[in-house]
Structure formats: C-alpha cells, structure tokens
mmCIF file of C-alpha atoms and ligand atoms in Angstrom:
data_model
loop_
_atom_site.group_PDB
_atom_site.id
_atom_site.type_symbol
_atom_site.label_atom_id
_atom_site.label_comp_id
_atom_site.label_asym_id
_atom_site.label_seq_id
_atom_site.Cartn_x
_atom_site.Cartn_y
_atom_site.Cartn_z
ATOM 1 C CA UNK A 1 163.604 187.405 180.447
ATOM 2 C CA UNK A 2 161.477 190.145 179.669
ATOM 3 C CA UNK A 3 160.069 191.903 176.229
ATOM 4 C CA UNK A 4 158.419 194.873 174.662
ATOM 5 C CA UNK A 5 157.154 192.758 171.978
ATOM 6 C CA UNK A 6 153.825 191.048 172.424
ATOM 7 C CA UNK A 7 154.669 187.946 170.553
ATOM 8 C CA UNK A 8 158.464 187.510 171.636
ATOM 9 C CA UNK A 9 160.856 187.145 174.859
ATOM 10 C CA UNK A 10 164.233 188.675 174.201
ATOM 11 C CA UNK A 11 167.642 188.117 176.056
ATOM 12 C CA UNK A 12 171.017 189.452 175.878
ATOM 13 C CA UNK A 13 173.794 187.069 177.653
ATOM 14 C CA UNK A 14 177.686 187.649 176.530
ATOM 15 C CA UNK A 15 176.975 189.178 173.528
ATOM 16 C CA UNK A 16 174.398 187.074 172.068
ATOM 17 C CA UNK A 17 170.552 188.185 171.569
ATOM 18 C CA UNK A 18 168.557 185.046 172.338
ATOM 19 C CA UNK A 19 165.289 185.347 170.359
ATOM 20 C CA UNK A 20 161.852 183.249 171.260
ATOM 21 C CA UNK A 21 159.352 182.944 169.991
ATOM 22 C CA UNK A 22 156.501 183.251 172.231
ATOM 23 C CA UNK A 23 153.062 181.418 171.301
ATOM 24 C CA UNK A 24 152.980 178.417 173.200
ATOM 25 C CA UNK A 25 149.443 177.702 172.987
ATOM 26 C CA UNK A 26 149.560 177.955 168.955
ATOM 27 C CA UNK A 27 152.901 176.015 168.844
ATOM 28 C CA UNK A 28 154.376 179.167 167.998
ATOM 29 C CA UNK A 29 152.582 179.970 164.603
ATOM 30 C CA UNK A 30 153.555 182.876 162.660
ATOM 31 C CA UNK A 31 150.945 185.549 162.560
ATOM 32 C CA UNK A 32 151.159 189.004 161.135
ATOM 33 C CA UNK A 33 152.410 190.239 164.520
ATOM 34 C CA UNK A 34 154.534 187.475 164.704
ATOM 35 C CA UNK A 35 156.449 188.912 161.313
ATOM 36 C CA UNK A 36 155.917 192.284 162.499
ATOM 37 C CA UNK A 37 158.239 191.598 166.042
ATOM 38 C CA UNK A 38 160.505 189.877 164.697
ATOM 39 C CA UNK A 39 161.073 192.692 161.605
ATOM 40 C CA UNK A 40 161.734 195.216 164.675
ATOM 41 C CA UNK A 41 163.438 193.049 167.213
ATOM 42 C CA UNK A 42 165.944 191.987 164.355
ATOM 43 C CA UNK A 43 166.687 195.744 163.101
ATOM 44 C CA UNK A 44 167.076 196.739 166.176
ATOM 45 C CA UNK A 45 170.059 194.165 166.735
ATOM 46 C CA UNK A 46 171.126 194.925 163.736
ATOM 47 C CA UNK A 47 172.337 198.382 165.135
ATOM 48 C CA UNK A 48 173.431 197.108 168.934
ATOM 49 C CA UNK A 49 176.813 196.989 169.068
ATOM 50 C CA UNK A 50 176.484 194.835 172.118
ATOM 51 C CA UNK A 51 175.013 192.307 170.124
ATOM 52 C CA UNK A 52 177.626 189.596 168.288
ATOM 53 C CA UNK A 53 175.799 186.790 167.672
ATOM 54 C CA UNK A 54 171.818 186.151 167.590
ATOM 55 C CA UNK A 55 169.869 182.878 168.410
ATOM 56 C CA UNK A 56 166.022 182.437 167.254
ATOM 57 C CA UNK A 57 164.244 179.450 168.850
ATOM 58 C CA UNK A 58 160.621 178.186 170.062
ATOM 59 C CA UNK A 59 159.262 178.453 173.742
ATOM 60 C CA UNK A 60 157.420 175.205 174.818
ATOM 61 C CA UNK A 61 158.242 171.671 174.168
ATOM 62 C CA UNK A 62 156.684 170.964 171.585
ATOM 63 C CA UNK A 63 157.420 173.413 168.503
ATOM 64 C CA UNK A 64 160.122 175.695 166.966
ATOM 65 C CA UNK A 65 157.097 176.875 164.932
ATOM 66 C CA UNK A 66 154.350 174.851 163.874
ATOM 67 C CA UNK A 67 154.019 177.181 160.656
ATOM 68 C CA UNK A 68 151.893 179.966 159.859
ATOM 69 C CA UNK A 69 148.962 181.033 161.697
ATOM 70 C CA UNK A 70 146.231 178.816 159.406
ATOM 71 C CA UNK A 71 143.298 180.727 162.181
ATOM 72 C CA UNK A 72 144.668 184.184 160.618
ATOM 73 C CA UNK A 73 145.256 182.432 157.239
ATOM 74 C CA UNK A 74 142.135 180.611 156.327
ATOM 75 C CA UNK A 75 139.546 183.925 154.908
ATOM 76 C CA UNK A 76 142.930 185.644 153.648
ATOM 77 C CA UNK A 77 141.936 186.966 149.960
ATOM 78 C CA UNK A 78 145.050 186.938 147.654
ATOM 79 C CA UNK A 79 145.565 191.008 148.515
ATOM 80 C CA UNK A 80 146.099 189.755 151.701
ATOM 81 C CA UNK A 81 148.050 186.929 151.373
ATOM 82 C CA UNK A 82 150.622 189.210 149.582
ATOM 83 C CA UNK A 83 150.947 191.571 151.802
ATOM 84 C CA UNK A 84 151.687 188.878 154.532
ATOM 85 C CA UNK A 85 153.939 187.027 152.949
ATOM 86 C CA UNK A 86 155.336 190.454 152.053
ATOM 87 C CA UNK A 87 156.417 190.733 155.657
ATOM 88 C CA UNK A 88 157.456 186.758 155.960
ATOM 89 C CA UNK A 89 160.006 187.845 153.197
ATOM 90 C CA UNK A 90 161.101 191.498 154.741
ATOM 91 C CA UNK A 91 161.965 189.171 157.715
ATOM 92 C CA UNK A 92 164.120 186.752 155.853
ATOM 93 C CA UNK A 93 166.162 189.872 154.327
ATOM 94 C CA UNK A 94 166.425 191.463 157.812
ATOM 95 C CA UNK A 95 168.050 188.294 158.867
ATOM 96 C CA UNK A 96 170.270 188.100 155.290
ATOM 97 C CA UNK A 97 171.169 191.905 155.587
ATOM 98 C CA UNK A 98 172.242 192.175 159.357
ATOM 99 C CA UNK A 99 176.205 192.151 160.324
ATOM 100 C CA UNK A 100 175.677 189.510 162.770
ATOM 101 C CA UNK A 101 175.327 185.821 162.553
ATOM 102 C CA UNK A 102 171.592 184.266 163.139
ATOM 103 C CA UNK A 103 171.282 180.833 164.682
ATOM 104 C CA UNK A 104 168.323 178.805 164.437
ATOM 105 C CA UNK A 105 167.726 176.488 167.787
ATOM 106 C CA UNK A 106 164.737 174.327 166.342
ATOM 107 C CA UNK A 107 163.681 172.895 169.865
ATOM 108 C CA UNK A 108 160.211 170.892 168.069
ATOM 109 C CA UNK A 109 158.384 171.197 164.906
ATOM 110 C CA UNK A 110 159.664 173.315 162.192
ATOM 111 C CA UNK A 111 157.063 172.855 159.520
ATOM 112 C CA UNK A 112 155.977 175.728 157.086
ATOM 113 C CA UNK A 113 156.391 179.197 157.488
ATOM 114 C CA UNK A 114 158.848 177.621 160.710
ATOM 115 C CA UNK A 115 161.046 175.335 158.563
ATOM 116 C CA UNK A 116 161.263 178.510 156.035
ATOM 117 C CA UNK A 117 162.097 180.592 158.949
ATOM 118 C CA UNK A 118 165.030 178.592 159.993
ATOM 119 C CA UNK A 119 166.272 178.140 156.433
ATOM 120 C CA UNK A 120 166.695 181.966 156.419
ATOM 121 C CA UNK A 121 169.193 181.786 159.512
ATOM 122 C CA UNK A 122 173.059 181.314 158.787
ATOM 123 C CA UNK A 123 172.990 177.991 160.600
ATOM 124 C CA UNK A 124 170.686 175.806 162.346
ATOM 125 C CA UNK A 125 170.784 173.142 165.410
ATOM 126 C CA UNK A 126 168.085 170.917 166.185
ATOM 127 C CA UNK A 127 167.269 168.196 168.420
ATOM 128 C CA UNK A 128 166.650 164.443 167.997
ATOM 129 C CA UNK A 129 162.846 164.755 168.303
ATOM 130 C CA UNK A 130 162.310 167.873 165.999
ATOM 131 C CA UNK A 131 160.181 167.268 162.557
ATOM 132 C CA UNK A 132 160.550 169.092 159.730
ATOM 133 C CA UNK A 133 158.304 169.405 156.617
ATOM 134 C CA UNK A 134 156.734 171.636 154.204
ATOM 135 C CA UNK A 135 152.899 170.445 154.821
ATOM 136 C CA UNK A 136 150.973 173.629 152.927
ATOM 137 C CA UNK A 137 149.979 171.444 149.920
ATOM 138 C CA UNK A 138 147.674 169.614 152.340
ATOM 139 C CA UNK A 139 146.252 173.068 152.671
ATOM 140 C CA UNK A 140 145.482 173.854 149.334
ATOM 141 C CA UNK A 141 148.536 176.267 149.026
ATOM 142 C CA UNK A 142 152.198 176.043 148.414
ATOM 143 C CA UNK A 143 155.457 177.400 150.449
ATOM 144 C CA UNK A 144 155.471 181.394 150.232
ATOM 145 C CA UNK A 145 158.113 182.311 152.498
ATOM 146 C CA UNK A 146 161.395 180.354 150.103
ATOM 147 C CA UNK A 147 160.813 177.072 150.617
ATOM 148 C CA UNK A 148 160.454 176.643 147.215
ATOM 149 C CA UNK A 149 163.505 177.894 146.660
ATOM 150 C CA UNK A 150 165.896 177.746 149.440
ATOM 151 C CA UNK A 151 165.075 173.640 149.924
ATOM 152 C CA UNK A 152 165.532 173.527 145.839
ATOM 153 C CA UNK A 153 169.051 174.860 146.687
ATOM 154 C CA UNK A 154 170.294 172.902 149.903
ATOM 155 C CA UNK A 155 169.067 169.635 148.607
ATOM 156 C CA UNK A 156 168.227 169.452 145.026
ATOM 157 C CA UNK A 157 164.878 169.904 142.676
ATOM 158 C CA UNK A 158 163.904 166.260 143.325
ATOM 159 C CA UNK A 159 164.387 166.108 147.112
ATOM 160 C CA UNK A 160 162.318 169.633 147.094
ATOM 161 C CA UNK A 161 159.932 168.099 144.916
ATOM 162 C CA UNK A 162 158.991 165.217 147.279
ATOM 163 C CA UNK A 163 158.800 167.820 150.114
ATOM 164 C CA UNK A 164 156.403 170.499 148.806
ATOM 165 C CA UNK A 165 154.189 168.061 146.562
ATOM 166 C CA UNK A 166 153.568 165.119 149.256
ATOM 167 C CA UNK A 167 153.900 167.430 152.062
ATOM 168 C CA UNK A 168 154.751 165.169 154.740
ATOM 169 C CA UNK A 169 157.497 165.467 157.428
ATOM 170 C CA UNK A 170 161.085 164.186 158.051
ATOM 171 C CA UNK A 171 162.647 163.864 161.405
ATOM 172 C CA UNK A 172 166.272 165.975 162.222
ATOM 173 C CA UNK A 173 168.540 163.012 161.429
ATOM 174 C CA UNK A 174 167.330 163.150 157.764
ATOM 175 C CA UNK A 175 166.942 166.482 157.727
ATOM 176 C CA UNK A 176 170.488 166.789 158.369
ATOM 177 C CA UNK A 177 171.555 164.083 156.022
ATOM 178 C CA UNK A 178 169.809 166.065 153.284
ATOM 179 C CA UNK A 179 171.961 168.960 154.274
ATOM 180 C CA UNK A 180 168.938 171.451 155.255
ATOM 181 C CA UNK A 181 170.648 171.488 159.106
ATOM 182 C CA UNK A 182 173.877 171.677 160.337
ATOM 183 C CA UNK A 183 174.050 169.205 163.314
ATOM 184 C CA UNK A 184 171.174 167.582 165.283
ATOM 185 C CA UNK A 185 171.597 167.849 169.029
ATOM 186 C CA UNK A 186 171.007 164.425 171.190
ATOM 187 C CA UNK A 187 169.776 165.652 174.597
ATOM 188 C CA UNK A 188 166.694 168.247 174.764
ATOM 189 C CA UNK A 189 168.134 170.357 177.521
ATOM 190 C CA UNK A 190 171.494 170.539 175.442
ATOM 191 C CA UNK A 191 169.880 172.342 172.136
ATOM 192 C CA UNK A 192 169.988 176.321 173.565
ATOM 193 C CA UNK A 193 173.782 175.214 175.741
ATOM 194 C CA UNK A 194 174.900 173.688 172.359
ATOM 195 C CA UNK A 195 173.821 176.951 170.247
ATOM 196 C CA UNK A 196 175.185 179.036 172.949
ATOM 197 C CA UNK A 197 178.679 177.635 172.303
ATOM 198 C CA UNK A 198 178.404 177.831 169.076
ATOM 199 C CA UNK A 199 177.313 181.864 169.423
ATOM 200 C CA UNK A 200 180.065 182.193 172.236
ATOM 201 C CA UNK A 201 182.803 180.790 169.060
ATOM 202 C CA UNK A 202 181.213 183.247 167.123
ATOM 203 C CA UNK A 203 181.175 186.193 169.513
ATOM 204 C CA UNK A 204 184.848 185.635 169.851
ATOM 205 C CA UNK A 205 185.578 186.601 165.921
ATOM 206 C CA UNK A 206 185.680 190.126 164.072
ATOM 207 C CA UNK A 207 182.144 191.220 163.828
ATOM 208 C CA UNK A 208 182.650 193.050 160.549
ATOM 209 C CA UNK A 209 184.978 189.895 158.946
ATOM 210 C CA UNK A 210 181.918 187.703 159.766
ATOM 211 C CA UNK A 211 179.194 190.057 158.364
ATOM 212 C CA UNK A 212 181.283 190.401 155.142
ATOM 213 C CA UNK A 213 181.671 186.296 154.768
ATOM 214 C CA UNK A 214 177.819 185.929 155.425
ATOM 215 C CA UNK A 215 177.647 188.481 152.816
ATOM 216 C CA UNK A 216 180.197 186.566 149.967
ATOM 217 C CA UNK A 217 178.424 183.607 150.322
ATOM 218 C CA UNK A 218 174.659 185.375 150.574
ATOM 219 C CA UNK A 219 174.897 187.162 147.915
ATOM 220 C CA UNK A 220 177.572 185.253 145.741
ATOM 221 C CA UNK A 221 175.136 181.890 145.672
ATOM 222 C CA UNK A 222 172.788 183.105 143.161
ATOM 223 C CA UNK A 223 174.909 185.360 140.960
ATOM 224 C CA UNK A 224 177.494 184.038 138.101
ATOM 225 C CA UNK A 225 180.784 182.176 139.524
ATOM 226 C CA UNK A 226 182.569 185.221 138.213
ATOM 227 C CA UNK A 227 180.444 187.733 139.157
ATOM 228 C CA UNK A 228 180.670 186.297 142.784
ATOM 229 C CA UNK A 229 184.300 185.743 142.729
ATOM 230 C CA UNK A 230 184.613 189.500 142.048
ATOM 231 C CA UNK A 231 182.208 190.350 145.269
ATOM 232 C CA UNK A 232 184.143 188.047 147.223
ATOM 233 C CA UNK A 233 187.491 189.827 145.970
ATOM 234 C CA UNK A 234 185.708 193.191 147.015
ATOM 235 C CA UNK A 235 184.500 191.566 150.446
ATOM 236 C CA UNK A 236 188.257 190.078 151.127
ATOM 237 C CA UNK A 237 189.844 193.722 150.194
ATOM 238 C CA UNK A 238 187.250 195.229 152.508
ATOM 239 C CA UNK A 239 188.137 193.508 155.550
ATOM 240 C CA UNK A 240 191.877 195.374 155.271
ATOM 241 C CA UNK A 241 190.063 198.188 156.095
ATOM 242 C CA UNK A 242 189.324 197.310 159.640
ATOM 243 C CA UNK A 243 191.442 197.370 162.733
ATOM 244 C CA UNK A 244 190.384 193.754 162.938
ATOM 245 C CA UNK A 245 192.181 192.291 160.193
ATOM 246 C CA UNK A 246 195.379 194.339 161.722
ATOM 247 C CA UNK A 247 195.019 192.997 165.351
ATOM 248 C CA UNK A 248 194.005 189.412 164.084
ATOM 249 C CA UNK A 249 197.137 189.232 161.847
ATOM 250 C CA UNK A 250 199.631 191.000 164.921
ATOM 251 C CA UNK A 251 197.962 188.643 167.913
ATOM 252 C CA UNK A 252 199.161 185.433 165.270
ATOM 253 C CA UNK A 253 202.432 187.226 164.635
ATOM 254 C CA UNK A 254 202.485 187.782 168.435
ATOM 255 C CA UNK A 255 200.925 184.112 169.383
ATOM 256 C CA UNK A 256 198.581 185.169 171.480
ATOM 257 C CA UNK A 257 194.552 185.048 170.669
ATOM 258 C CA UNK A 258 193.551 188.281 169.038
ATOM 259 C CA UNK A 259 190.755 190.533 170.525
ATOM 260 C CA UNK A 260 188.394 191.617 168.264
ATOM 261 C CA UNK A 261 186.115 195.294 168.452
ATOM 262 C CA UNK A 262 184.768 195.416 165.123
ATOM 263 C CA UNK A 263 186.297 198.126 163.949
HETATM 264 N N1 CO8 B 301 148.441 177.825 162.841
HETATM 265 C C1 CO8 B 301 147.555 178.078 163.833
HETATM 266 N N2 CO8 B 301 147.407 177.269 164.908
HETATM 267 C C2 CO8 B 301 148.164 176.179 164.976
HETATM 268 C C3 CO8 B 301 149.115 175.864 163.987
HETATM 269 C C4 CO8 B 301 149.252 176.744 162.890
HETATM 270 N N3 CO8 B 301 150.151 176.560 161.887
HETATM 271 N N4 CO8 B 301 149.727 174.702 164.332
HETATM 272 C C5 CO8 B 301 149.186 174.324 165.491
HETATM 273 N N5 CO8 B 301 148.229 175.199 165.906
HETATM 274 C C6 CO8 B 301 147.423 175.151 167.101
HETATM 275 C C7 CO8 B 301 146.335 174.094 166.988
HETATM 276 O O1 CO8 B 301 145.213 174.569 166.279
HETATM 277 C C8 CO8 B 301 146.045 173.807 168.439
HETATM 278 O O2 CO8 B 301 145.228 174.838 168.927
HETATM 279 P P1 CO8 B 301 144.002 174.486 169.958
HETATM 280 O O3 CO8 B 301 144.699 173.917 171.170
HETATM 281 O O4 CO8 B 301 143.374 175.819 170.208
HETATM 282 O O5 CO8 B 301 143.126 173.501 169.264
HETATM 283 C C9 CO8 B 301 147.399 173.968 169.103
HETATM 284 O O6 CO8 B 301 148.195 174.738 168.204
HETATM 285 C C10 CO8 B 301 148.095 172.634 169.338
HETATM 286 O O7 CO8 B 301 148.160 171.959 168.094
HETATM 287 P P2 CO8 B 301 147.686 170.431 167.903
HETATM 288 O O8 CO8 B 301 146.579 170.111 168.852
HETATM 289 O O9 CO8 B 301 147.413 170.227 166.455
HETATM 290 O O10 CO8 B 301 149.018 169.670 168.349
HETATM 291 P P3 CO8 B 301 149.474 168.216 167.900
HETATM 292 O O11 CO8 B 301 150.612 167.856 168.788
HETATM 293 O O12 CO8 B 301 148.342 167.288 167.806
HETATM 294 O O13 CO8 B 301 150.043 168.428 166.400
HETATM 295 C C11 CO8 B 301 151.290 169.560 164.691
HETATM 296 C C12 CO8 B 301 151.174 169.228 166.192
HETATM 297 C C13 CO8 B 301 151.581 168.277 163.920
HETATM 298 C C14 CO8 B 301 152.403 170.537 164.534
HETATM 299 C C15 CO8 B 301 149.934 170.133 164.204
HETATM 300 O O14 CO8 B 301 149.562 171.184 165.063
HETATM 301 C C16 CO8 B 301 149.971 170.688 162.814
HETATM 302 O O15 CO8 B 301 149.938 169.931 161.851
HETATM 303 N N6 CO8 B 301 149.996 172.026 162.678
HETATM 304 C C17 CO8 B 301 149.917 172.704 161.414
HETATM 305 C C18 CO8 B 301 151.164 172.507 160.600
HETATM 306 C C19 CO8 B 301 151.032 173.204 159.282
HETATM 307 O O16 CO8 B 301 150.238 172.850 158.423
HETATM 308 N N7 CO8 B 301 151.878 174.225 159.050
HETATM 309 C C20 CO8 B 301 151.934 174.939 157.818
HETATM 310 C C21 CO8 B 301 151.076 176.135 157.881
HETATM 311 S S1 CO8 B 301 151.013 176.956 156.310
HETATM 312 C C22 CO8 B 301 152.442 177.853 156.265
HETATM 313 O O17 CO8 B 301 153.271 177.777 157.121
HETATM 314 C C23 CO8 B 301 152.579 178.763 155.113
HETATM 315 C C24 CO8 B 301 153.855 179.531 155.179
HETATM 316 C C25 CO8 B 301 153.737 180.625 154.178
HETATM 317 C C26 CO8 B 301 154.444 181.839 154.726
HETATM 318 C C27 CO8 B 301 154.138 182.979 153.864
HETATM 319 C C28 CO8 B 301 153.930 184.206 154.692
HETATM 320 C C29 CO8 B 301 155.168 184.776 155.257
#
C-alpha cells in the first residue's frame, strides 16, 4: 500500500478505493491535514472511473478515529475553529456529492469528529469491540462536524440528547440497535473482508443508478415529502438515460446477470 498523502494509505483492489487513515500513534485523530487528505483523496475518486465503490477505515487496533486532534485543538480561537470545522464539513459533502458509494469500516473507537466521520458515509460496519460516543462536552465544546444533527436524525432528539449532553460512549451492538450502524461484525480480522463484500456487491451494480439513489435519499431527507418525491421522480427518469438501465432491463429479459459500465 503506498500514498502521496502524508496522513493516509490508499489502495485500489477490484474496483474499490480502500481509504486509511494513517495516525496510529494519535489513534487516528483528525487534524487539519487530516481534513485536508481526505478532501483531495476523495475528489480525486470522485473522477476515477476505475473506482466503484470506496471504503474509509482506521490503521491500528485500537481506533477508527479517536476524534479530533484536541493537541491542534486546545489554543484554537473561534476564527480558527471555523475555519477547521469548515474543512470537517467540505469533507462530509465530498463524501455526499461523489457518484460512488462510501463505506465506513470502524475497526476501534469512533468517538467525535470519528463517529461524525462515519455518519457521513452511505453505510457503516463495525466490529464487536468498537465504541462509539460523542465525548466533546467533556471538553468544554459541542459536536461541530453533524453530530448534532445527523445522530438527531438516525435516532431521535432524546437518544441525541443523552449522547452529546452526558458524553459518554456506547459499544457497536447498541450502536446498531439505535440504528446509527448498519451491522456489527463478530471477528476483528473479518471487518475490512466483510466491507469488501459488501463493496464487491456494490461494484457489481450501475455506477450512475447508485450515485442517483444516494442522491434521492441525500438530498430528499431534509426537503418536503413532495418536494423529494419530485427529485426522486427526476432521479428515476434520469437513470433511462443511461445504457445501464437498457442492459440491466435486456440481461433480465435475457436471464443472464447484466454487466454494468456506467454509462
Ligand atoms: N486528539 C489528539 N490525540 C489523541 C486523541 C485526540 N482526539 N485521542 C487520543 N489521542 C492520543 C493520546 O493523547 C495518546 O497520545 P500519547 O501516547 O502521546 O500520550 C494516544 O493518542 C493514545 O491515547 P490514550 O493513551 O488516551 O489511549 P487509551 O486507550 O487510554 O484511550 C481513548 C483511548 C478512550 C480513545 C482516549 O484516547 C480518548 O478519550 N481520546 C479522546 C476522545 C475524544 O475526546 N474525542 C473527541 C475529540 S473532540 C472532537 O472530535 C470534535 C469534533 C469536531 C469536528 C469539527 C471540525 C471538523
């Protein structure tokens, strides 16, 4: 595995870009160059036809990432602090905005800046052992990268409420109970095979089909139910305009299993 980014390894194996993030020693904290990587490493997907499917995870044992860097934090003045959470957030829209589906493999702690992170992705794995929380009240500060919001919307206000205002942490079972995950992984070694297969499911559909669903149900969740029902009608009419929709329709006509290009 090898990188051009100083805080990141990056791998492409049958079609899927396998993003980690590389600060062992801090438990992968998010630092300004942290934000600034992944903003590149993610546009640059964005545009690689090569690229179907994307997985972000955490190198080490111990964390996905432990949150955001409190060393590069702690004398912040509030100019600051806006213009890094400015990046946190031009991150999360890079990830919203890009054709391709974004796995999070949470491998350890997701707390902070790491569980808002993962929440960003289109779906997230995580194993047995991996903690989850939302601890900044205990630094004198509050969520700034949607964890006040996108929590509020998985779960509900009250669940959020006992996140962000105790700040403590719940383990991957609960997590997933509470409908912030999608399926907690048993055996360590099995998290990156497990989000493989899912990527290699993914890599297997139409590229532009899947970029317009992530796109109904992005941008549909926070607009009116008729308002989205109309984007979604535009989305669904959208997808006749590919040579996708054609050879998935012939190849079930045909029985056999259609082969995608995204076109
Ligand atoms: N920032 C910087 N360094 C960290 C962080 C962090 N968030 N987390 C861990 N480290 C460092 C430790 O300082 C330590 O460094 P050193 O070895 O030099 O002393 C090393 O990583 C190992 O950590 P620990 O010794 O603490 O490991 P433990 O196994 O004892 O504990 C924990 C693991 C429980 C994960 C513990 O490290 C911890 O509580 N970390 C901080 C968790 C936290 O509070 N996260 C929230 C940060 S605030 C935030 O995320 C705001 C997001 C806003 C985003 C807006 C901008 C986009």
């Amino acid at each position: 595995m090898s990188s051009i980014y100083e805080t990141l390894l990056y791998e492409v194996k049958d079609r899927v870009g396998i993003i980690t993030i590389n600060r062992p020693k801090q438990l992968n904290a998010l630092n300004s160059q942290v934000y600034r990587d992944l903003y590149c490493i993610l546009k640059q997907i964005e545009r690689d036809d090569q690229v179907s499917a994307v997985i972000i995870t955490g190198s080490g044992e111990k964390a996905f990432i432990a949150g955001a860097d409190i060393t590069e934090m702690k004398n912040m003045t509030a100019n600051e602090a806006r213009s890094f959470a400015i990046l946190g957030k031009k991150v999360g829209i890079a990830i919203k905005e890009m054709p391709q589906p974004v796995i999070a493999a949470v491998n350890g702690f997701a707390l902070g800046g790491g569980l808002e992170l993962a929440l960003s992705c289109d779906l997230i794995l995580a194993v047995e052992k991996a903690k989850f929380g939302l601890p900044e009240i205990n630094l004198g500060i509050i969520p700034g990268n949607g964890g006040t919001q996108r929590v509020t919307r998985l779960t509900n206000i009250i669940i959020a409420k006992e996140l962000i205002l105790f700040g403590g942490r719940i383990n991957a079972q609960r997590a997933c109970e509470l409908g912030l995950i999608n399926k907690v992984v048993t055996s360590e070694e099995g998290l990156l095979a497990e989000a493989m297969e899912w990527a290699g499911k993914l890599v297997q559909k139409s590229v532009i089909a899947l970029s317009l669903a992530k796109s109904a149900i992005n941008n549909g969740i926070d607009a009116s139910l008729e308002t989205a029902l109309s984007y979604e009608l535009q989305c669904f009419a959208q997808c006749f305009a590919s040579r996708d929709q054609e050879e998935g329709m012939t190849a079930f006509l045909e029985r056999r299993i259609p082969v995608f290009k995204g076109q």
